[in-house]
mmCIF file with all atom_site columns, C-alpha atoms and ligand atoms in Angstrom:
data_model
loop_
_atom_site.group_PDB
_atom_site.id
_atom_site.type_symbol
_atom_site.label_atom_id
_atom_site.label_alt_id
_atom_site.label_comp_id
_atom_site.label_asym_id
_atom_site.label_entity_id
_atom_site.label_seq_id
_atom_site.pdbx_PDB_ins_code
_atom_site.Cartn_x
_atom_site.Cartn_y
_atom_site.Cartn_z
_atom_site.occupancy
_atom_site.B_iso_or_equiv
_atom_site.pdbx_formal_charge
_atom_site.auth_seq_id
_atom_site.auth_comp_id
_atom_site.auth_asym_id
_atom_site.auth_atom_id
_atom_site.pdbx_PDB_model_num
ATOM   1   C CA . MET A 1 1   ? -8.106 39.245  0.372   1.00 47.00 ? 1   MET A CA 1
ATOM   2   C CA . ALA A 1 2   ? -4.882 40.223  2.413   1.00 54.00 ? 2   ALA A CA 1
ATOM   3   C CA . ARG A 1 3   ? -6.024 37.242  4.762   1.00 57.00 ? 3   ARG A CA 1
ATOM   4   C CA . SER A 1 4   ? -6.553 34.634  2.496   1.00 56.00 ? 4   SER A CA 1
ATOM   5   C CA . PHE A 1 5   ? -3.056 35.902  0.998   1.00 51.00 ? 5   PHE A CA 1
ATOM   6   C CA . VAL A 1 6   ? -1.551 35.080  4.854   1.00 50.00 ? 6   VAL A CA 1
ATOM   7   C CA . VAL A 1 7   ? -3.297 32.027  4.513   1.00 48.00 ? 7   VAL A CA 1
ATOM   8   C CA . VAL A 1 8   ? -1.561 30.955  1.080   1.00 47.00 ? 8   VAL A CA 1
ATOM   9   C CA . VAL A 1 9   ? 1.545  31.627  2.434   1.00 48.00 ? 9   VAL A CA 1
ATOM   10  C CA . LEU A 1 10  ? 1.513  29.854  5.302   1.00 48.00 ? 10  LEU A CA 1
ATOM   11  C CA . PHE A 1 11  ? 0.099  26.483  3.367   1.00 49.00 ? 11  PHE A CA 1
ATOM   12  C CA . VAL A 1 12  ? 2.785  26.905  1.364   1.00 46.00 ? 12  VAL A CA 1
ATOM   13  C CA . SER A 1 13  ? 5.489  27.038  3.829   1.00 47.00 ? 13  SER A CA 1
ATOM   14  C CA . VAL A 1 14  ? 3.684  24.217  5.574   1.00 46.00 ? 14  VAL A CA 1
ATOM   15  C CA . LEU A 1 15  ? 4.004  22.133  2.242   1.00 46.00 ? 15  LEU A CA 1
ATOM   16  C CA . CYS A 1 16  ? 7.711  23.002  1.856   1.00 45.00 ? 16  CYS A CA 1
ATOM   17  C CA . PHE A 1 17  ? 8.590  22.303  5.810   1.00 47.00 ? 17  PHE A CA 1
ATOM   18  C CA . SER A 1 18  ? 6.928  18.729  5.544   1.00 46.00 ? 18  SER A CA 1
ATOM   19  C CA . SER A 1 19  ? 8.234  17.710  2.062   1.00 46.00 ? 19  SER A CA 1
ATOM   20  C CA . ALA A 1 20  ? 12.258 18.474  3.178   1.00 47.00 ? 20  ALA A CA 1
ATOM   21  C CA . SER A 1 21  ? 11.187 16.404  6.439   1.00 45.00 ? 21  SER A CA 1
ATOM   22  C CA . ALA A 1 22  ? 9.735  13.682  4.711   1.00 45.00 ? 22  ALA A CA 1
ATOM   23  C CA . ARG A 1 23  ? 12.795 13.476  2.046   1.00 48.00 ? 23  ARG A CA 1
ATOM   24  C CA . LYS A 1 24  ? 15.113 13.592  5.018   1.00 49.00 ? 24  LYS A CA 1
ATOM   25  C CA . ILE A 1 25  ? 13.529 10.249  6.606   1.00 48.00 ? 25  ILE A CA 1
ATOM   26  C CA . SER A 1 26  ? 13.084 8.346   3.367   1.00 51.00 ? 26  SER A CA 1
ATOM   27  C CA . GLU A 1 27  ? 16.348 9.172   2.104   1.00 55.00 ? 27  GLU A CA 1
ATOM   28  C CA . LYS A 1 28  ? 17.395 5.169   0.841   1.00 78.00 ? 28  LYS A CA 1
ATOM   29  C CA . PHE A 1 29  ? 20.379 3.862   -0.754  1.00 91.00 ? 29  PHE A CA 1
ATOM   30  C CA . TYR A 1 30  ? 20.674 0.168   -1.843  1.00 93.00 ? 30  TYR A CA 1
ATOM   31  C CA . VAL A 1 31  ? 23.976 -1.903  -1.165  1.00 95.00 ? 31  VAL A CA 1
ATOM   32  C CA . GLU A 1 32  ? 24.100 -4.127  -3.503  1.00 96.00 ? 32  GLU A CA 1
ATOM   33  C CA . GLY A 1 33  ? 26.694 -7.207  -4.024  1.00 97.00 ? 33  GLY A CA 1
ATOM   34  C CA . LYS A 1 34  ? 27.517 -10.500 -4.937  1.00 98.00 ? 34  LYS A CA 1
ATOM   35  C CA . ILE A 1 35  ? 28.887 -14.057 -3.168  1.00 98.00 ? 35  ILE A CA 1
ATOM   36  C CA . TYR A 1 36  ? 30.410 -16.283 -5.434  1.00 98.00 ? 36  TYR A CA 1
ATOM   37  C CA . CYS A 1 37  ? 32.644 -19.653 -5.104  1.00 98.00 ? 37  CYS A CA 1
ATOM   38  C CA . ASP A 1 38  ? 36.064 -19.774 -6.118  1.00 98.00 ? 38  ASP A CA 1
ATOM   39  C CA . PRO A 1 39  ? 36.916 -23.355 -6.710  1.00 97.00 ? 39  PRO A CA 1
ATOM   40  C CA . CYS A 1 40  ? 40.626 -22.850 -7.371  1.00 96.00 ? 40  CYS A CA 1
ATOM   41  C CA . HIS A 1 41  ? 42.026 -21.068 -4.493  1.00 95.00 ? 41  HIS A CA 1
ATOM   42  C CA . PHE A 1 42  ? 42.594 -17.912 -6.260  1.00 95.00 ? 42  PHE A CA 1
ATOM   43  C CA . GLU A 1 43  ? 40.845 -15.988 -3.846  1.00 94.00 ? 43  GLU A CA 1
ATOM   44  C CA . PHE A 1 44  ? 39.543 -13.569 -7.181  1.00 94.00 ? 44  PHE A CA 1
ATOM   45  C CA . GLU A 1 45  ? 36.527 -14.378 -9.248  1.00 95.00 ? 45  GLU A CA 1
ATOM   46  C CA . SER A 1 46  ? 37.627 -16.446 -12.359 1.00 96.00 ? 46  SER A CA 1
ATOM   47  C CA . ARG A 1 47  ? 35.543 -17.947 -15.103 1.00 97.00 ? 47  ARG A CA 1
ATOM   48  C CA . LEU A 1 48  ? 35.187 -21.252 -13.027 1.00 97.00 ? 48  LEU A CA 1
ATOM   49  C CA . SER A 1 49  ? 33.397 -19.181 -10.318 1.00 97.00 ? 49  SER A CA 1
ATOM   50  C CA . PHE A 1 50  ? 29.945 -19.621 -9.346  1.00 97.00 ? 50  PHE A CA 1
ATOM   51  C CA . PRO A 1 51  ? 27.417 -17.557 -7.266  1.00 97.00 ? 51  PRO A CA 1
ATOM   52  C CA . LEU A 1 52  ? 26.235 -19.007 -4.265  1.00 97.00 ? 52  LEU A CA 1
ATOM   53  C CA . SER A 1 53  ? 23.002 -18.308 -2.901  1.00 96.00 ? 53  SER A CA 1
ATOM   54  C CA . GLY A 1 54  ? 21.461 -18.495 0.493   1.00 96.00 ? 54  GLY A CA 1
ATOM   55  C CA . VAL A 1 55  ? 24.390 -17.097 2.138   1.00 97.00 ? 55  VAL A CA 1
ATOM   56  C CA . ASN A 1 56  ? 23.481 -14.704 4.814   1.00 97.00 ? 56  ASN A CA 1
ATOM   57  C CA . VAL A 1 57  ? 25.286 -11.127 4.952   1.00 98.00 ? 57  VAL A CA 1
ATOM   58  C CA . THR A 1 58  ? 24.786 -8.449  6.950   1.00 98.00 ? 58  THR A CA 1
ATOM   59  C CA . LEU A 1 59  ? 25.281 -4.408  6.859   1.00 97.00 ? 59  LEU A CA 1
ATOM   60  C CA . GLU A 1 60  ? 27.459 -3.399  9.721   1.00 97.00 ? 60  GLU A CA 1
ATOM   61  C CA . CYS A 1 61  ? 28.022 0.355   10.466  1.00 96.00 ? 61  CYS A CA 1
ATOM   62  C CA . ILE A 1 62  ? 29.852 1.597   13.151  1.00 96.00 ? 62  ILE A CA 1
ATOM   63  C CA . ASN A 1 63  ? 30.120 5.135   14.521  1.00 93.00 ? 63  ASN A CA 1
ATOM   64  C CA . GLY A 1 64  ? 33.862 6.067   13.613  1.00 85.00 ? 64  GLY A CA 1
ATOM   65  C CA . LYS A 1 65  ? 34.520 8.209   16.841  1.00 90.00 ? 65  LYS A CA 1
ATOM   66  C CA . ASN A 1 66  ? 33.009 6.131   19.555  1.00 91.00 ? 66  ASN A CA 1
ATOM   67  C CA . ASN A 1 67  ? 33.457 2.090   17.759  1.00 91.00 ? 67  ASN A CA 1
ATOM   68  C CA . THR A 1 68  ? 29.726 1.757   18.504  1.00 95.00 ? 68  THR A CA 1
ATOM   69  C CA . MET A 1 69  ? 27.106 -0.118  15.997  1.00 95.00 ? 69  MET A CA 1
ATOM   70  C CA . THR A 1 70  ? 24.904 2.263   14.734  1.00 95.00 ? 70  THR A CA 1
ATOM   71  C CA . TYR A 1 71  ? 23.195 0.330   11.975  1.00 95.00 ? 71  TYR A CA 1
ATOM   72  C CA . MET A 1 72  ? 22.720 -3.557  11.102  1.00 96.00 ? 72  MET A CA 1
ATOM   73  C CA . LYS A 1 73  ? 20.627 -4.865  8.946   1.00 96.00 ? 73  LYS A CA 1
ATOM   74  C CA . ASN A 1 74  ? 20.636 -8.825  7.425   1.00 97.00 ? 74  ASN A CA 1
ATOM   75  C CA . SER A 1 75  ? 20.179 -10.249 3.998   1.00 98.00 ? 75  SER A CA 1
ATOM   76  C CA . THR A 1 76  ? 20.542 -13.509 1.939   1.00 98.00 ? 76  THR A CA 1
ATOM   77  C CA . THR A 1 77  ? 21.505 -13.923 -1.882  1.00 98.00 ? 77  THR A CA 1
ATOM   78  C CA . ASP A 1 78  ? 19.594 -15.193 -4.255  1.00 97.00 ? 78  ASP A CA 1
ATOM   79  C CA . ALA A 1 79  ? 19.849 -18.204 -6.997  1.00 97.00 ? 79  ALA A CA 1
ATOM   80  C CA . ASN A 1 80  ? 22.208 -15.476 -8.755  1.00 98.00 ? 80  ASN A CA 1
ATOM   81  C CA . GLY A 1 81  ? 24.241 -15.217 -5.403  1.00 97.00 ? 81  GLY A CA 1
ATOM   82  C CA . LEU A 1 82  ? 23.305 -11.439 -5.419  1.00 98.00 ? 82  LEU A CA 1
ATOM   83  C CA . TYR A 1 83  ? 21.967 -9.305  -2.457  1.00 98.00 ? 83  TYR A CA 1
ATOM   84  C CA . ARG A 1 84  ? 20.120 -5.912  -2.206  1.00 97.00 ? 84  ARG A CA 1
ATOM   85  C CA . ILE A 1 85  ? 20.051 -4.083  1.085   1.00 96.00 ? 85  ILE A CA 1
ATOM   86  C CA . PRO A 1 86  ? 17.961 -1.083  1.425   1.00 94.00 ? 86  PRO A CA 1
ATOM   87  C CA . VAL A 1 87  ? 19.266 1.137   4.010   1.00 93.00 ? 87  VAL A CA 1
ATOM   88  C CA . ARG A 1 88  ? 17.652 3.925   5.664   1.00 90.00 ? 88  ARG A CA 1
ATOM   89  C CA . GLY A 1 89  ? 19.491 7.538   6.568   1.00 87.00 ? 89  GLY A CA 1
ATOM   90  C CA . ASP A 1 90  ? 22.587 9.246   6.037   1.00 86.00 ? 90  ASP A CA 1
ATOM   91  C CA . HIS A 1 91  ? 25.832 7.546   7.367   1.00 90.00 ? 91  HIS A CA 1
ATOM   92  C CA . GLN A 1 92  ? 28.345 10.118  7.001   1.00 87.00 ? 92  GLN A CA 1
ATOM   93  C CA . GLU A 1 93  ? 29.722 9.428   9.924   1.00 88.00 ? 93  GLU A CA 1
ATOM   94  C CA . ASP A 1 94  ? 29.903 5.762   10.164  1.00 93.00 ? 94  ASP A CA 1
ATOM   95  C CA . ILE A 1 95  ? 32.387 2.741   8.736   1.00 94.00 ? 95  ILE A CA 1
ATOM   96  C CA . CYS A 1 96  ? 29.861 0.665   6.770   1.00 96.00 ? 96  CYS A CA 1
ATOM   97  C CA . VAL A 1 97  ? 30.830 -3.050  5.669   1.00 97.00 ? 97  VAL A CA 1
ATOM   98  C CA . VAL A 1 98  ? 29.220 -5.766  4.356   1.00 98.00 ? 98  VAL A CA 1
ATOM   99  C CA . VAL A 1 99  ? 29.910 -9.098  6.324   1.00 98.00 ? 99  VAL A CA 1
ATOM   100 C CA . ALA A 1 100 ? 29.264 -12.967 4.660   1.00 97.00 ? 100 ALA A CA 1
ATOM   101 C CA . ASP A 1 101 ? 28.721 -15.492 6.891   1.00 96.00 ? 101 ASP A CA 1
ATOM   102 C CA . SER A 1 102 ? 29.928 -18.790 5.797   1.00 94.00 ? 102 SER A CA 1
ATOM   103 C CA . PRO A 1 103 ? 27.605 -21.366 4.580   1.00 93.00 ? 103 PRO A CA 1
ATOM   104 C CA . ASN A 1 104 ? 27.156 -24.025 6.799   1.00 87.00 ? 104 ASN A CA 1
ATOM   105 C CA . GLU A 1 105 ? 26.442 -26.577 4.074   1.00 87.00 ? 105 GLU A CA 1
ATOM   106 C CA . GLY A 1 106 ? 27.728 -26.858 0.636   1.00 89.00 ? 106 GLY A CA 1
ATOM   107 C CA . GLU A 1 107 ? 31.243 -27.633 -0.636  1.00 93.00 ? 107 GLU A CA 1
ATOM   108 C CA . CYS A 1 108 ? 32.180 -23.983 -0.559  1.00 96.00 ? 108 CYS A CA 1
ATOM   109 C CA . LYS A 1 109 ? 32.649 -22.815 2.978   1.00 95.00 ? 109 LYS A CA 1
ATOM   110 C CA . GLU A 1 110 ? 36.500 -21.981 3.150   1.00 95.00 ? 110 GLU A CA 1
ATOM   111 C CA . VAL A 1 111 ? 36.660 -18.114 4.261   1.00 92.00 ? 111 VAL A CA 1
ATOM   112 C CA . MET A 1 112 ? 38.485 -15.625 2.706   1.00 93.00 ? 112 MET A CA 1
ATOM   113 C CA . PRO A 1 113 ? 38.347 -12.197 3.239   1.00 91.00 ? 113 PRO A CA 1
ATOM   114 C CA . ASN A 1 114 ? 34.696 -12.031 4.147   1.00 94.00 ? 114 ASN A CA 1
ATOM   115 C CA . LYS A 1 115 ? 34.011 -8.541  5.011   1.00 95.00 ? 115 LYS A CA 1
ATOM   116 C CA . SER A 1 116 ? 33.765 -5.587  2.178   1.00 95.00 ? 116 SER A CA 1
ATOM   117 C CA . ASP A 1 117 ? 35.821 -2.427  1.426   1.00 94.00 ? 117 ASP A CA 1
ATOM   118 C CA . ARG A 1 118 ? 34.282 0.342   3.197   1.00 94.00 ? 118 ARG A CA 1
ATOM   119 C CA . ILE A 1 119 ? 30.855 1.622   1.718   1.00 94.00 ? 119 ILE A CA 1
ATOM   120 C CA . ILE A 1 120 ? 29.956 5.196   1.576   1.00 90.00 ? 120 ILE A CA 1
ATOM   121 C CA . LEU A 1 121 ? 26.686 5.622   2.335   1.00 90.00 ? 121 LEU A CA 1
ATOM   122 C CA . THR A 1 122 ? 25.631 9.327   2.509   1.00 85.00 ? 122 THR A CA 1
ATOM   123 C CA . ASN A 1 123 ? 24.635 11.810  -0.108  1.00 77.00 ? 123 ASN A CA 1
ATOM   124 C CA . ASN A 1 124 ? 27.241 14.263  0.807   1.00 65.00 ? 124 ASN A CA 1
ATOM   125 C CA . MET A 1 125 ? 30.234 13.291  -1.190  1.00 63.00 ? 125 MET A CA 1
ATOM   126 C CA . GLY A 1 126 ? 28.612 14.155  -4.864  1.00 64.00 ? 126 GLY A CA 1
ATOM   127 C CA . ALA A 1 127 ? 27.387 10.430  -5.886  1.00 62.00 ? 127 ALA A CA 1
ATOM   128 C CA . ALA A 1 128 ? 23.903 11.012  -7.155  1.00 69.00 ? 128 ALA A CA 1
ATOM   129 C CA . SER A 1 129 ? 22.921 7.605   -7.461  1.00 80.00 ? 129 SER A CA 1
ATOM   130 C CA . ARG A 1 130 ? 21.219 5.391   -4.728  1.00 87.00 ? 130 ARG A CA 1
ATOM   131 C CA . ALA A 1 131 ? 23.039 2.344   -5.590  1.00 90.00 ? 131 ALA A CA 1
ATOM   132 C CA . ARG A 1 132 ? 26.106 1.514   -3.766  1.00 92.00 ? 132 ARG A CA 1
ATOM   133 C CA . PHE A 1 133 ? 28.212 -1.530  -5.446  1.00 94.00 ? 133 PHE A CA 1
ATOM   134 C CA . VAL A 1 134 ? 30.022 -3.432  -2.932  1.00 96.00 ? 134 VAL A CA 1
ATOM   135 C CA . ASN A 1 135 ? 33.084 -5.427  -4.097  1.00 96.00 ? 135 ASN A CA 1
ATOM   136 C CA . PRO A 1 136 ? 32.207 -9.380  -4.504  1.00 97.00 ? 136 PRO A CA 1
ATOM   137 C CA . LEU A 1 137 ? 33.030 -11.755 -1.500  1.00 97.00 ? 137 LEU A CA 1
ATOM   138 C CA . GLY A 1 138 ? 33.437 -15.170 -2.075  1.00 97.00 ? 138 GLY A CA 1
ATOM   139 C CA . PHE A 1 139 ? 34.333 -18.411 -0.301  1.00 97.00 ? 139 PHE A CA 1
ATOM   140 C CA . MET A 1 140 ? 36.661 -21.036 -1.465  1.00 97.00 ? 140 MET A CA 1
ATOM   141 C CA . THR A 1 141 ? 36.169 -25.442 -2.149  1.00 97.00 ? 141 THR A CA 1
ATOM   142 C CA . GLN A 1 142 ? 38.152 -27.378 0.317   1.00 95.00 ? 142 GLN A CA 1
ATOM   143 C CA . THR A 1 143 ? 39.535 -29.398 -2.639  1.00 95.00 ? 143 THR A CA 1
ATOM   144 C CA . ILE A 1 144 ? 40.688 -27.608 -6.141  1.00 96.00 ? 144 ILE A CA 1
ATOM   145 C CA . ASP A 1 145 ? 38.969 -28.392 -9.041  1.00 96.00 ? 145 ASP A CA 1
ATOM   146 C CA . SER A 1 146 ? 40.932 -29.868 -11.745 1.00 96.00 ? 146 SER A CA 1
ATOM   147 C CA . GLN A 1 147 ? 40.334 -27.259 -14.491 1.00 96.00 ? 147 GLN A CA 1
ATOM   148 C CA . CYS A 1 148 ? 41.846 -24.855 -12.495 1.00 96.00 ? 148 CYS A CA 1
ATOM   149 C CA . ASN A 1 149 ? 45.368 -25.489 -13.549 1.00 95.00 ? 149 ASN A CA 1
ATOM   150 C CA . ILE A 1 150 ? 44.065 -24.499 -17.463 1.00 96.00 ? 150 ILE A CA 1
ATOM   151 C CA . VAL A 1 151 ? 42.888 -21.368 -15.922 1.00 95.00 ? 151 VAL A CA 1
ATOM   152 C CA . VAL A 1 152 ? 45.990 -20.661 -14.199 1.00 94.00 ? 152 VAL A CA 1
ATOM   153 C CA . HIS A 1 153 ? 47.791 -21.099 -17.695 1.00 94.00 ? 153 HIS A CA 1
ATOM   154 C CA . GLU A 1 154 ? 45.431 -18.729 -19.454 1.00 93.00 ? 154 GLU A CA 1
ATOM   155 C CA . LEU A 1 155 ? 45.628 -16.003 -16.842 1.00 92.00 ? 155 LEU A CA 1
ATOM   156 C CA . GLY A 1 156 ? 49.610 -16.062 -17.459 1.00 91.00 ? 156 GLY A CA 1
ATOM   157 C CA . LEU A 1 157 ? 49.957 -16.884 -13.599 1.00 87.00 ? 157 LEU A CA 1
ATOM   158 C CA . ASP A 1 158 ? 52.037 -20.171 -13.671 1.00 84.00 ? 158 ASP A CA 1
ATOM   159 C CA . ASN A 1 159 ? 54.729 -17.861 -15.429 1.00 76.00 ? 159 ASN A CA 1
ATOM   160 C CA . LEU A 1 160 ? 55.129 -15.465 -12.374 1.00 68.00 ? 160 LEU A CA 1
ATOM   161 C CA . ASP A 1 161 ? 57.758 -17.421 -10.625 1.00 60.00 ? 161 ASP A CA 1
ATOM   162 C CA . ASP A 1 162 ? 60.238 -16.796 -13.884 1.00 54.00 ? 162 ASP A CA 1
HETATM 163 C C1 . LIG B 2 .   ? 28.284 7.502   19.687  1.00 84.12 ? 1   LIG B C1 1
HETATM 164 O O1 . LIG B 2 .   ? 28.019 8.574   18.719  1.00 84.12 ? 1   LIG B O1 1
HETATM 165 C C2 . LIG B 2 .   ? 27.139 8.713   18.191  1.00 84.12 ? 1   LIG B C2 1
HETATM 166 C C3 . LIG B 2 .   ? 26.966 9.609   17.082  1.00 84.12 ? 1   LIG B C3 1
HETATM 167 O O2 . LIG B 2 .   ? 27.824 10.912  17.579  1.00 84.12 ? 1   LIG B O2 1
HETATM 168 C C4 . LIG B 2 .   ? 26.058 9.093   19.374  1.00 84.12 ? 1   LIG B C4 1
HETATM 169 O O3 . LIG B 2 .   ? 24.400 8.930   18.227  1.00 84.12 ? 1   LIG B O3 1
HETATM 170 C C5 . LIG B 2 .   ? 25.654 7.744   20.096  1.00 84.12 ? 1   LIG B C5 1
HETATM 171 O O4 . LIG B 2 .   ? 25.020 7.817   21.090  1.00 84.12 ? 1   LIG B O4 1
HETATM 172 C C6 . LIG B 2 .   ? 26.998 7.481   20.510  1.00 84.12 ? 1   LIG B C6 1
HETATM 173 N N1 . LIG B 2 .   ? 27.301 5.960   21.160  1.00 84.12 ? 1   LIG B N1 1
HETATM 174 C C7 . LIG B 2 .   ? 27.765 5.995   22.177  1.00 84.12 ? 1   LIG B C7 1
HETATM 175 C C8 . LIG B 2 .   ? 27.469 4.588   23.134  1.00 84.12 ? 1   LIG B C8 1
HETATM 176 O O5 . LIG B 2 .   ? 28.127 7.129   23.038  1.00 84.12 ? 1   LIG B O5 1
HETATM 177 C C1 . LIG B 2 .   ? 21.296 -10.453 11.606  1.00 84.12 ? 2   LIG B C1 1
HETATM 178 O O1 . LIG B 2 .   ? 21.789 -11.631 11.835  1.00 84.12 ? 2   LIG B O1 1
HETATM 179 C C2 . LIG B 2 .   ? 23.112 -11.823 12.839  1.00 84.12 ? 2   LIG B C2 1
HETATM 180 C C3 . LIG B 2 .   ? 23.634 -13.000 13.219  1.00 84.12 ? 2   LIG B C3 1
HETATM 181 O O2 . LIG B 2 .   ? 23.899 -13.467 11.638  1.00 84.12 ? 2   LIG B O2 1
HETATM 182 C C4 . LIG B 2 .   ? 21.936 -11.858 14.324  1.00 84.12 ? 2   LIG B C4 1
HETATM 183 O O3 . LIG B 2 .   ? 23.050 -11.475 15.644  1.00 84.12 ? 2   LIG B O3 1
HETATM 184 C C5 . LIG B 2 .   ? 21.508 -10.284 14.323  1.00 84.12 ? 2   LIG B C5 1
HETATM 185 O O4 . LIG B 2 .   ? 20.617 -10.029 15.391  1.00 84.12 ? 2   LIG B O4 1
HETATM 186 C C6 . LIG B 2 .   ? 20.484 -10.015 13.177  1.00 84.12 ? 2   LIG B C6 1
HETATM 187 N N1 . LIG B 2 .   ? 20.090 -8.724  13.166  1.00 84.12 ? 2   LIG B N1 1
HETATM 188 C C7 . LIG B 2 .   ? 18.756 -8.341  12.289  1.00 84.12 ? 2   LIG B C7 1
HETATM 189 C C8 . LIG B 2 .   ? 18.270 -6.866  12.413  1.00 84.12 ? 2   LIG B C8 1
HETATM 190 O O5 . LIG B 2 .   ? 18.093 -9.022  12.013  1.00 84.12 ? 2   LIG B O5 1
HETATM 191 C C1 . LIG B 2 .   ? 34.724 -14.185 8.746   1.00 84.12 ? 3   LIG B C1 1
HETATM 192 O O1 . LIG B 2 .   ? 36.268 -14.690 8.836   1.00 84.12 ? 3   LIG B O1 1
HETATM 193 C C2 . LIG B 2 .   ? 36.734 -14.322 10.090  1.00 84.12 ? 3   LIG B C2 1
HETATM 194 C C3 . LIG B 2 .   ? 38.240 -15.115 9.829   1.00 84.12 ? 3   LIG B C3 1
HETATM 195 O O2 . LIG B 2 .   ? 38.853 -14.865 8.534   1.00 84.12 ? 3   LIG B O2 1
HETATM 196 C C4 . LIG B 2 .   ? 35.980 -15.088 11.306  1.00 84.12 ? 3   LIG B C4 1
HETATM 197 O O3 . LIG B 2 .   ? 36.902 -15.122 12.398  1.00 84.12 ? 3   LIG B O3 1
HETATM 198 C C5 . LIG B 2 .   ? 34.838 -14.642 11.466  1.00 84.12 ? 3   LIG B C5 1
HETATM 199 O O4 . LIG B 2 .   ? 33.492 -15.495 12.133  1.00 84.12 ? 3   LIG B O4 1
HETATM 200 C C6 . LIG B 2 .   ? 33.999 -14.504 9.519   1.00 84.12 ? 3   LIG B C6 1
HETATM 201 N N1 . LIG B 2 .   ? 32.692 -13.939 10.207  1.00 84.12 ? 3   LIG B N1 1
HETATM 202 C C7 . LIG B 2 .   ? 31.890 -14.414 9.610   1.00 84.12 ? 3   LIG B C7 1
HETATM 203 C C8 . LIG B 2 .   ? 30.333 -13.645 10.015  1.00 84.12 ? 3   LIG B C8 1
HETATM 204 O O5 . LIG B 2 .   ? 31.684 -15.504 9.240   1.00 84.12 ? 3   LIG B O5 1
HETATM 205 C C1 . LIG B 2 .   ? 20.361 -17.307 7.765   1.00 84.12 ? 4   LIG B C1 1
HETATM 206 O O1 . LIG B 2 .   ? 19.718 -16.744 8.846   1.00 84.12 ? 4   LIG B O1 1
HETATM 207 C C2 . LIG B 2 .   ? 18.781 -17.278 9.071   1.00 84.12 ? 4   LIG B C2 1
HETATM 208 C C3 . LIG B 2 .   ? 17.991 -16.673 10.273  1.00 84.12 ? 4   LIG B C3 1
HETATM 209 O O2 . LIG B 2 .   ? 18.858 -15.836 10.989  1.00 84.12 ? 4   LIG B O2 1
HETATM 210 C C4 . LIG B 2 .   ? 19.049 -18.541 9.691   1.00 84.12 ? 4   LIG B C4 1
HETATM 211 O O3 . LIG B 2 .   ? 17.949 -19.103 10.125  1.00 84.12 ? 4   LIG B O3 1
HETATM 212 C C5 . LIG B 2 .   ? 19.695 -19.468 8.682   1.00 84.12 ? 4   LIG B C5 1
HETATM 213 O O4 . LIG B 2 .   ? 20.137 -20.847 9.485   1.00 84.12 ? 4   LIG B O4 1
HETATM 214 C C6 . LIG B 2 .   ? 20.995 -18.522 8.510   1.00 84.12 ? 4   LIG B C6 1
HETATM 215 N N1 . LIG B 2 .   ? 21.675 -19.526 7.030   1.00 84.12 ? 4   LIG B N1 1
HETATM 216 C C7 . LIG B 2 .   ? 22.958 -19.692 6.877   1.00 84.12 ? 4   LIG B C7 1
HETATM 217 C C8 . LIG B 2 .   ? 23.440 -20.784 5.861   1.00 84.12 ? 4   LIG B C8 1
HETATM 218 O O5 . LIG B 2 .   ? 23.759 -19.086 8.012   1.00 84.12 ? 4   LIG B O5 1
#
């Protein structure tokens, strides 16, 4: 009787240990974002912007103390200009950003800032969700769409100089 009790206690504690370590290893985040084309040289999204598919994006994490790369993962945008990068591990000590490669074909290749804001990849900051939404990144066309002056007017940007 006493012996089987000891066995049960041992078994339960082994279970607890293994589930705790399994949780740590498989801890995952999903870094999600969008890449768009800005045909107006606004450097922000407007109703004339459209999604860019097939753009290579890289999640890069750098250790803030010694400036070494600690994590790197590539992905590509889908037909809706969206990407979703699964991330292993907790990166509380790291500075993580997404960098978008300039598309090598198509009309939309002009870089505006191609690096995201810092992405917080840790559960130790109170966020319960595993999804991390990155600010949209864009590229611009070389020529400006003729519709853009209408949008400038709609947004009231033509009055800014007055
Ligand atoms: C940088 O710091 C991290 C975390 O402290 C450590 O794991 C890594 O080995 C360090 N890299 C170098 C090159 O010192
Ligand atoms: C990601 O792509 C870059 C070039 O864009 C390449 O240098 C790097 O090796 C790739 N990393 C992985 C993990 O595939
Ligand atoms: C990001 O843009 C800068 C210039 O704004 C450029 O030097 C760099 O090569 C670009 N990075 C990528 C991955 O395209
Ligand atoms: C995206 O990355 C892949 C693999 O590294 C490469 O073959 C392809 O040319 C890249 N595409 C663009 C648009 O940079």
